[in-house]
XYZ file of C-alpha atoms in Angstrom:
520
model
C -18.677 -2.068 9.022
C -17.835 -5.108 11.111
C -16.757 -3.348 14.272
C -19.625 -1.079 13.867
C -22.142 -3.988 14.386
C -20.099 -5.356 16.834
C -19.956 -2.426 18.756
C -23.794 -2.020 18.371
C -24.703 -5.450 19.216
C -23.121 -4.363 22.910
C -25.702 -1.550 23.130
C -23.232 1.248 21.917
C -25.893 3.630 20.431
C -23.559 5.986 18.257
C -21.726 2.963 16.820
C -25.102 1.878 14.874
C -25.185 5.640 13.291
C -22.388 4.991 10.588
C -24.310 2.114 9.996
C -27.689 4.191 9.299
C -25.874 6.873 6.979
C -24.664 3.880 4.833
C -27.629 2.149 4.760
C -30.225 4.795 4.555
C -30.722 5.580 0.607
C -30.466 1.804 -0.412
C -32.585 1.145 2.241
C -35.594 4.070 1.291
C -35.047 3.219 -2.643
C -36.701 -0.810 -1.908
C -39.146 1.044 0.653
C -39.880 3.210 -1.803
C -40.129 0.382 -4.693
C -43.050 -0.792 -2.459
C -45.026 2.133 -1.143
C -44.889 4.984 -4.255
C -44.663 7.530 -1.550
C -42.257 9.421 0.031
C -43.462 9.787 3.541
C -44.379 6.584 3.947
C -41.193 4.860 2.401
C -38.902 7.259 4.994
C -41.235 5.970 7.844
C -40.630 2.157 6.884
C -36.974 3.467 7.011
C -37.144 4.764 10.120
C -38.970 1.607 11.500
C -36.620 -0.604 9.476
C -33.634 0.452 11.567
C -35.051 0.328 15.188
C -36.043 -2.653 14.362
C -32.796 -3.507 13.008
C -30.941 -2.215 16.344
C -33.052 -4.146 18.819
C -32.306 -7.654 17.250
C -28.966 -7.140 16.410
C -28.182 -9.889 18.476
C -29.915 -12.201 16.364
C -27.461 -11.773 13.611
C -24.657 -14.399 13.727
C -22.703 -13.479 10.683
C -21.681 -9.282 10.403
C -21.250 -10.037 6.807
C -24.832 -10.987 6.428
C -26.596 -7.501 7.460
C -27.074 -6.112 4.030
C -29.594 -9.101 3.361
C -30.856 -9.248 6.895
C -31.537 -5.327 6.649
C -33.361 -5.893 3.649
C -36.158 -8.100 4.740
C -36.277 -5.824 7.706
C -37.244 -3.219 5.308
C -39.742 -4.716 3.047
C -41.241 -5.868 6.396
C -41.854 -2.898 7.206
C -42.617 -1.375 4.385
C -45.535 -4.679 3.449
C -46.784 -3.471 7.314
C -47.305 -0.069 6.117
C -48.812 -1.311 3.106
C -51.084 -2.996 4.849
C -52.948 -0.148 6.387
C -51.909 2.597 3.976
C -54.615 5.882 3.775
C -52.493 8.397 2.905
C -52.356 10.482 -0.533
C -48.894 9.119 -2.570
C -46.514 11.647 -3.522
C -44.661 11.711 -6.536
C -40.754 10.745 -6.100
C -39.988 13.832 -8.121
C -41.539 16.076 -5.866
C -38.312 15.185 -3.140
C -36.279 17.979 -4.796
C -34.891 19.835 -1.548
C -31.116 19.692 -2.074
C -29.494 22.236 -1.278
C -28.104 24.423 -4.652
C -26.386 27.490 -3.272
C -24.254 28.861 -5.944
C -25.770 28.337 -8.805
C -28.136 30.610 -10.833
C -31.569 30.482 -11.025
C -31.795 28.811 -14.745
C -29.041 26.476 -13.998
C -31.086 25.217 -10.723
C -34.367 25.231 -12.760
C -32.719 23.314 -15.536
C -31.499 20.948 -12.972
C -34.581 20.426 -11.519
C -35.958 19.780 -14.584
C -33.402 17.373 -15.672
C -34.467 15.142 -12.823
C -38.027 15.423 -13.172
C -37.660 14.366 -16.443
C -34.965 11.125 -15.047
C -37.470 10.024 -12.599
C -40.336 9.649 -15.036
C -38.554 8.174 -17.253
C -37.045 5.648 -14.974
C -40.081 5.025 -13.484
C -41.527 3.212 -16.842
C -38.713 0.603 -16.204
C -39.569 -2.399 -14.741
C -38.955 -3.026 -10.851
C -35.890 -4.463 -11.117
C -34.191 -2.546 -13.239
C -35.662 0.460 -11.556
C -33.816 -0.359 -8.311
C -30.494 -1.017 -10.041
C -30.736 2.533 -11.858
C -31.503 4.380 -8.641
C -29.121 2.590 -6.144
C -26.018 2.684 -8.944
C -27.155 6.176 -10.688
C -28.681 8.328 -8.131
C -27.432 7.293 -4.861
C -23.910 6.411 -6.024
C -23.793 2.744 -4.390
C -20.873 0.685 -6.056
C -21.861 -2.572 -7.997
C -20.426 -5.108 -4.987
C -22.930 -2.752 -2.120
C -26.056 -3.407 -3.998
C -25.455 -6.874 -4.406
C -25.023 -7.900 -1.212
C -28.140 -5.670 -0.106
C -30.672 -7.218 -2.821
C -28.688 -10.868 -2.643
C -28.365 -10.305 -6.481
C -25.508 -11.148 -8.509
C -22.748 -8.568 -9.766
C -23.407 -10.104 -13.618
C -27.582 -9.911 -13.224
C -27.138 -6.384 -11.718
C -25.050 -5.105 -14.996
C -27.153 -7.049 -17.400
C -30.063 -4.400 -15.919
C -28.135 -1.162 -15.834
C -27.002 -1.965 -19.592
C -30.633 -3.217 -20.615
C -31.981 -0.275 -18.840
C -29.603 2.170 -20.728
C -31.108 0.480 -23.958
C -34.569 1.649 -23.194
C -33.732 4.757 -22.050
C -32.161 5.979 -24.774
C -35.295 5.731 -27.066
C -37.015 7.597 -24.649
C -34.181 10.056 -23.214
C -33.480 13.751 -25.603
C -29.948 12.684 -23.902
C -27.731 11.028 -25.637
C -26.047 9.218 -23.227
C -28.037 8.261 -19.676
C -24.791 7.214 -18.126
C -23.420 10.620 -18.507
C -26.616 12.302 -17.297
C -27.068 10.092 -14.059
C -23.561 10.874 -13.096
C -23.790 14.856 -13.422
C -26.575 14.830 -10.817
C -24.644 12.339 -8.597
C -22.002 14.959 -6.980
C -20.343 12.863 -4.962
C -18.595 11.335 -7.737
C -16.641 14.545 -8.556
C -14.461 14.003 -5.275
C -12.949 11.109 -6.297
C -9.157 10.309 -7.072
C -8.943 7.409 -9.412
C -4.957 5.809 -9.721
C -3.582 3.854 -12.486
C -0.836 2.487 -13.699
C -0.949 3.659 -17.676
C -1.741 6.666 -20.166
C -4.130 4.094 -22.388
C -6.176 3.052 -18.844
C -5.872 6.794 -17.743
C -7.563 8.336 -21.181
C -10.427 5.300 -21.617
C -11.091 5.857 -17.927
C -11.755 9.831 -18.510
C -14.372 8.836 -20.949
C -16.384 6.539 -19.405
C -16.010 7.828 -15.494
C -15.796 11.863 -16.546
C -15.859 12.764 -12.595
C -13.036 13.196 -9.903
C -9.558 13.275 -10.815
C -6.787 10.453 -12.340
C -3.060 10.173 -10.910
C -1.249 7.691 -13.225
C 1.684 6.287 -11.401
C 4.628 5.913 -13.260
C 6.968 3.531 -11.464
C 8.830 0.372 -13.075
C 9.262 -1.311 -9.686
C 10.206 -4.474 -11.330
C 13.339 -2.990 -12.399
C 16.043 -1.721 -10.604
C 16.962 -1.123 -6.779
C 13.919 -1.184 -4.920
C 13.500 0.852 -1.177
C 11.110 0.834 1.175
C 10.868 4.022 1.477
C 11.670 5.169 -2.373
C 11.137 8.707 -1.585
C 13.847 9.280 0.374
C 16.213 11.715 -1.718
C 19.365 9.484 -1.027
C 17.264 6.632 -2.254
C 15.729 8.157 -5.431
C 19.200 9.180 -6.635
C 20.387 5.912 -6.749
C 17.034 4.292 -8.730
C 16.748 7.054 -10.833
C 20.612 6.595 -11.678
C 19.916 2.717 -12.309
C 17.061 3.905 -14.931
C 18.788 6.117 -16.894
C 21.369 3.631 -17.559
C 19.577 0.503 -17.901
C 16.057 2.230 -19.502
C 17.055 5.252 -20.869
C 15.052 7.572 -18.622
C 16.733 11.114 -17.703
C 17.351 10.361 -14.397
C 16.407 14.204 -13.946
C 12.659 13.550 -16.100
C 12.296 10.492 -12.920
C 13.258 12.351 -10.287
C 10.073 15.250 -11.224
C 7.815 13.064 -12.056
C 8.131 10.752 -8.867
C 8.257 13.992 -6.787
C 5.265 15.081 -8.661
C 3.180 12.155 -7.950
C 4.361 11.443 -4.173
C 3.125 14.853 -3.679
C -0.622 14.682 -5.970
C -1.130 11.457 -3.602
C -0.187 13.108 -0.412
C -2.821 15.209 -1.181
C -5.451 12.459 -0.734
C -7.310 13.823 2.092
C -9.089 16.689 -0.632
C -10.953 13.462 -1.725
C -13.913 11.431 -0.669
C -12.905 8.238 -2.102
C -9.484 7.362 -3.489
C -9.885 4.122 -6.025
C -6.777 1.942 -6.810
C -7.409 0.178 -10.420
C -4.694 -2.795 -10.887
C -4.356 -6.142 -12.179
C -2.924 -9.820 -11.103
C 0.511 -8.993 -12.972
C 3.643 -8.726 -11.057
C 4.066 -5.039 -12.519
C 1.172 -3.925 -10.919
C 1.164 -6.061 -7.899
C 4.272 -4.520 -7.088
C 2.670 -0.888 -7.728
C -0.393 -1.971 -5.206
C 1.747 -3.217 -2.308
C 3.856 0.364 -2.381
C 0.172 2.321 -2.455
C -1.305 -0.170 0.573
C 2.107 0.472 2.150
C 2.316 3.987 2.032
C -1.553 4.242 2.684
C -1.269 2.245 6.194
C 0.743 4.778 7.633
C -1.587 7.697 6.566
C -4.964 8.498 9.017
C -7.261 8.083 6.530
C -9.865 10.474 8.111
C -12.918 10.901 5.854
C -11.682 9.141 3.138
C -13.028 6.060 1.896
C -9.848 3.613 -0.004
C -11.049 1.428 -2.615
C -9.509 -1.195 -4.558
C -10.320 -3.013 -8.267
C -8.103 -5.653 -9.029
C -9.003 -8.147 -11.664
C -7.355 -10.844 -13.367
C -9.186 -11.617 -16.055
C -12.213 -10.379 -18.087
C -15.283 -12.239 -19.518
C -14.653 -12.811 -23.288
C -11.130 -11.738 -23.474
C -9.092 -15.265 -23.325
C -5.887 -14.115 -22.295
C -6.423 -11.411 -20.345
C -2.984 -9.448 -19.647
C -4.454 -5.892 -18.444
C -7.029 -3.128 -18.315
C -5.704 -1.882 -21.347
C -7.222 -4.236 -23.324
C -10.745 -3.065 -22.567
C -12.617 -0.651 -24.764
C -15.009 2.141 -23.188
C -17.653 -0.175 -22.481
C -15.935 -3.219 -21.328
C -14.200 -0.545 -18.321
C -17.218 1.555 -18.210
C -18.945 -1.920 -16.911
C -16.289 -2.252 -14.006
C -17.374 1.024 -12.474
C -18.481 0.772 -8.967
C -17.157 -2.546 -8.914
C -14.597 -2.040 -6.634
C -14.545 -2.831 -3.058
C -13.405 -1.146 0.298
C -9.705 -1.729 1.178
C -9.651 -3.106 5.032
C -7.316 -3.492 7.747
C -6.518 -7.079 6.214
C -5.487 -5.755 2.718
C -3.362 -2.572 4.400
C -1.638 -4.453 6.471
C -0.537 -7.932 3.529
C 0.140 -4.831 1.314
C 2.397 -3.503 3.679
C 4.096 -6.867 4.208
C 4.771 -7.306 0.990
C 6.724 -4.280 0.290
C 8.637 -4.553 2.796
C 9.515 -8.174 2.213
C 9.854 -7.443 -1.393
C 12.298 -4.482 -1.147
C 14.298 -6.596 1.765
C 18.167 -7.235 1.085
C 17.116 -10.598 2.293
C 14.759 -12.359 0.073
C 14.031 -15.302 2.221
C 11.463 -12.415 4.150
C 9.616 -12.726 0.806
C 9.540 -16.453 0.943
C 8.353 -16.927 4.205
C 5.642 -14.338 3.612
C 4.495 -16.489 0.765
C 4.101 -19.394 2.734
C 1.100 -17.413 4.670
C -2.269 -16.664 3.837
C -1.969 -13.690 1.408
C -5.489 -14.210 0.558
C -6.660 -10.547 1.146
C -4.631 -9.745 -1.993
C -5.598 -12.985 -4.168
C -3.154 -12.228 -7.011
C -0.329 -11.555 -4.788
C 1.091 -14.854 -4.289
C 1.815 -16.074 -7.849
C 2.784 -12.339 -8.270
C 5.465 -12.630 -6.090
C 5.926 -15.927 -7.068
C 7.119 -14.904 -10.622
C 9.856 -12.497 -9.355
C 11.649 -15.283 -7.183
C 11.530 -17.326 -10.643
C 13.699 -14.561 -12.393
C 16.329 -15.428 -9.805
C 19.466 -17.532 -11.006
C 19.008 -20.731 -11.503
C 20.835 -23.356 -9.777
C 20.428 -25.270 -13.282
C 22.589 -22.970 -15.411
C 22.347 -19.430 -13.928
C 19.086 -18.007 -16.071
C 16.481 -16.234 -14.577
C 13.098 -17.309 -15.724
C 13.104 -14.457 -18.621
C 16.480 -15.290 -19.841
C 15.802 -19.308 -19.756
C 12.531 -19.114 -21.957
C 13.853 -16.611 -24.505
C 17.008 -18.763 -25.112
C 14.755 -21.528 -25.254
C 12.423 -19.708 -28.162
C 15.684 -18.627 -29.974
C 16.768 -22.039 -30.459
C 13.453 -23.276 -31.333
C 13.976 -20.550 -35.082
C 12.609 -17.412 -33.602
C 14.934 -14.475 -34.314
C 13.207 -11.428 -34.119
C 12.849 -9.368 -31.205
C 9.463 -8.236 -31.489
C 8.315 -11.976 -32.120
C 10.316 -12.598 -28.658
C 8.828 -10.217 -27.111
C 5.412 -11.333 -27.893
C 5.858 -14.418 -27.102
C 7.044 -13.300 -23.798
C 4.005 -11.879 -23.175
C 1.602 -14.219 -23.694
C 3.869 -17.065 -21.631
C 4.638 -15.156 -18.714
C 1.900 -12.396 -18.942
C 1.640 -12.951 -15.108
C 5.169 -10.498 -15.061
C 3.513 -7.974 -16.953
C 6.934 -7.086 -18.675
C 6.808 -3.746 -20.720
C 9.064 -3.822 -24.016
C 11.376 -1.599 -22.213
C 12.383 -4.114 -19.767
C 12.791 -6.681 -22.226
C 15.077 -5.056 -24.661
C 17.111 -4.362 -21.286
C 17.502 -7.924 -21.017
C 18.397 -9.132 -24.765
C 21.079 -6.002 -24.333
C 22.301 -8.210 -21.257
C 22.360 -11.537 -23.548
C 24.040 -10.209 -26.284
C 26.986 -8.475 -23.957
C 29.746 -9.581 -21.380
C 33.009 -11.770 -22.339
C 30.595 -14.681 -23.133
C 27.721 -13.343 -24.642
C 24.761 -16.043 -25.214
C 23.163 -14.303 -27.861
C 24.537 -12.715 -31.307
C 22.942 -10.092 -32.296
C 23.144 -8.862 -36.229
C 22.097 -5.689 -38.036
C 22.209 -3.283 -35.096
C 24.197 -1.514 -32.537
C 21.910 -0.683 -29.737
C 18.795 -1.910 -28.362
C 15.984 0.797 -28.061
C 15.964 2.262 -24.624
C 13.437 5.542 -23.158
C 15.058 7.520 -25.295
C 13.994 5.589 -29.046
C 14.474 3.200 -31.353
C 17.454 2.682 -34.064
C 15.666 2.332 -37.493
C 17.742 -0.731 -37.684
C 16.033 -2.670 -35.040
C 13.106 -4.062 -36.883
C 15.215 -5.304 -39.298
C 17.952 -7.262 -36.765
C 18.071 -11.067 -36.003
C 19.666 -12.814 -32.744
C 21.047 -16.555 -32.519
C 22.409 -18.350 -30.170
C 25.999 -18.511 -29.362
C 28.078 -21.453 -28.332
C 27.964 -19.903 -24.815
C 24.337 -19.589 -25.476
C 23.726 -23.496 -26.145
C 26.317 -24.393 -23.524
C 23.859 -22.625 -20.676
C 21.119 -23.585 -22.507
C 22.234 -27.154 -21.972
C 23.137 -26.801 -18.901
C 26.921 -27.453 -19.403
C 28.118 -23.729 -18.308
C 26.651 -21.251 -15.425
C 25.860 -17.754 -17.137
C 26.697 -15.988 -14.021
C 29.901 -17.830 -13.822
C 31.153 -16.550 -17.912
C 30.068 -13.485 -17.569
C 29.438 -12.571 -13.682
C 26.283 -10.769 -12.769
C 25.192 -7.307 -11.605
C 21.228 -6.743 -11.486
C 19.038 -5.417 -8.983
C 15.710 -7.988 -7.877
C 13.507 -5.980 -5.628
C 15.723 -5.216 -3.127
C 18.381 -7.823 -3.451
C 21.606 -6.935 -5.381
C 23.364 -9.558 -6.977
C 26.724 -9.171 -8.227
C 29.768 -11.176 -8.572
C 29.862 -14.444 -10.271
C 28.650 -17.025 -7.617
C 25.994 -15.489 -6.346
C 24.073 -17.182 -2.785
C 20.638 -17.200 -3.895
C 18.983 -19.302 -6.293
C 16.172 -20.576 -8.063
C 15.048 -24.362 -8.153
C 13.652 -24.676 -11.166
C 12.140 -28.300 -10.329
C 11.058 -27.726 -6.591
C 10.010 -24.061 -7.375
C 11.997 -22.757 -4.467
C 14.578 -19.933 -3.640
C 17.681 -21.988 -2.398
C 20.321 -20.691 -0.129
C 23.804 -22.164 -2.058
């Protein structure tokens, strides 16, 4: 929208008319708050934005034309007001939409269906009024309608969910959401991507419209490309998987093919939303999508983004899995429109992060990554699972030794622990049991392992795992300590974005006390 006023603010007519079809319905639903009639509330519309156009110049700040337009409007509308003479006419009377293809009984029923919405809604007070109709019957997100009333995102869902309470007493619906969102069609042509089954199926409930692509990808494990879809280059990952994971390198290969080619098909869609959170897992996930989005022409389609890092009354918050129908149902619309800015960092960042060179990722770090505000500590987290200059541990390795020498033996209590201490990695159990497998093996292993012979992988569990116990080994306390290099007992061979370590005196580093990637 910026270089839309910009361009209108130098006279350039057409460049105000994306601004008018954004504007228009938010803009007639407070006209129409005022007046109670249609004619009149299109008129203070119409007046709003030639009024609007001819003092654009007046308006220092792009970002603040939602407000500005607003008191345009009720301007206009009070004006009208002022010498109004004409009969009102009811809001459910504006019923011209166009309904080719349907019968005549599903078009009546329709109709119907919204006479019976608008009356109801009407008994609502003003402000909860305007939330229903911007959110429910114009389709505005959450983050559009606050910055056009100056209301806050938390006051706007505390109406919409009061609202729904009165509603449904007076409503033969059982659920107004579901209702609003049947007559709002727009919402059908929407591609929704996440990064899990449990998001995917909660999502389907709550938002029953448009389409879901869950991306599979482990992108914190493994060889890392930037352009993983080369054939060449999805051999070798999907090789590295199978052995380290347990995934049929065959069952990867399909189901990467499958997605690459559901999102190339982007352009069927009005709006494509990305849902993520602040880990590293998905962080990695949203710089590939930004990255392979940039290079697309994005045409019609509108690219959205929802990325959250916590949520109120959840005190560790470690993903949108946690959330229950409501809790996600309340994030819909929330979401705001992916720029230029966040493209472009998004691209950066993949590229950095699937370098051979990692200092590209460093230096990137020391820039303003703002545009993506959980990106940095993200990122961050992966340099920490580099070697240590200390005694060779990655960040992973370091605090699970660490927790085995303080009495915890069981895996799943390591695990969980794991989680909650460095949720910000967003490690899945898979990747974990990876790395005890790498503990307890090599000519110096630093863990023992008892009462098993495998660690689960893709493919299962042994029934014997629950039951097993690790402890440290003398190598174990001697790295711990910081007497012996792990890389130097055993040598290393592990894949960090798209830096490949192997041998045993490897280059690059962590610093566990400066918090830097060192250059040995």
């Amino acid at each position: 929208m910026h270089h839309w006023i910009e361009a209108a603010k130098r006279g350039e007519r057409e460049a105000f008319d994306p601004i008018v079809r954004k504007f228009t319905s938010m803009a007639y639903a407070v006209a129409y708050e005022r007046l109670h009639d249609v004619q009149l509330a299109e008129d203070a519309v119409q007046e709003a934005f030639a009024e609007a156009f001819i003092n654009l110049s007046r308006l220092r700040e792009t970002e603040a034309f939602p407000g500005w337009f607003k008191v345009i409007v009720v301007r206009q509308a009070n004006r009208i007001l002022r010498r109004k003479c004409h009969p009102s006419v009811p809001l459910n009377d504006m019923t011209d939409l166009a309904e080719y293809g349907k019968s005549i009984s599903d078009i009546v029923e329709q109709k119907e269906l919204r006479r019976l919405l608008h009356e109801s809604v009407s008994s609502l007070s003003s402000n909860m009024r305007v939330a229903v109709q911007l959110f429910y019957f114009y389709g505005y997100s959450l983050q559009e309608i606050s910055a056009y009333l100056g209301t806050s995102i938390p006051v706007l869902k505390k109406r919409l969910f009061d609202a729904r309470r009165k509603l449904k007493g007076i409503l033969p619906v059982a659920d107004f959401a579901h209702v609003c969102n049947s007559l709002y069609e727009g919402g059908k042509h929407m591609l929704h991507i996440v990064n899990g089954d449990h998001v995917a199926n909660t999502l389907r409930k709550v938002i029953p419209q448009g389409d879901i692509l869950v991306w599979r990808e482990v992108y914190p494990e493994g060889p890392n490309f930037t352009n993983p879809a080369d054939a060449s280059n999805r051999q070798v990952r999907a090789q590295y998987l199978e052995q380290a994971l347990g995934i049929p390198a065959s069952e990867f290969t399909l189901v990467s093919s499958d997605q690459e080619q559901q999102l190339a098909r982007f352009a069927e869609y009005e709006e494509v939303v990305l849902w993520f959170e602040h880990d590293l897992f998905d962080q990695t996930m949203l710089s590939y999508l930004l990255h392979w989005f940039e290079q697309q022409s994005l045409g019609r389609t509108k690219l959205s983004l929802l990325c959250i890092g916590s949520f109120p009354g959840i005190e560790l918050f470690r993903g949108l899995g946690q959330l229950n129908e409501e809790q996600l149902a309340s994030l819909s619309g929330t979401w705001q429109t992916v720029g230029r800015e966040q493209l472009m960092l998004g691209k950066a960042l993949w590229e950095a992060y699937t370098s051979p060179d990692p200092s590209k990722l460093v230096e990137l770090l020391q820039e303003d990554t703002s545009a993506l505000p959980y990106a940095h500590q993200a990122f961050q987290q992966h340099l920490a699972q580099f070697p240590s200059i200390h005694n060779g541990l990655g960040l992973v390795e370091q605090f699970t030794l660490e927790q085995v020498a303080c009495g915890i033996a069981s895996p799943y209590e390591l695990f969980k622990h794991v989680c909650n201490r460095l949720h910000e990695l967003g490690m899945g159990d898979l990747q974990y049991w990876h790395v005890l497998a790498k503990l307890t093996s090599g000519t110096h292993p630093l863990l023992h392992v008892e009462r098993v012979e495998a660690f689960p992988n893709f493919q299962g569990t042994p029934p014997s795992f629950r039951e097993c116990t690790l402890s440290l080994t003398e190598a174990g306390r001697q790295v711990l300590e910081g007497q012996a290099d792990w890389g130097a007992l055993n040598g290393i061979d592990t894949w960090l974005g798209g830096v490949h370590l192997t041998g045993k005196y490897v280059p690059w580093r962590w610093d566990t006390v400066a918090k830097a990637l060192v250059h040995l």
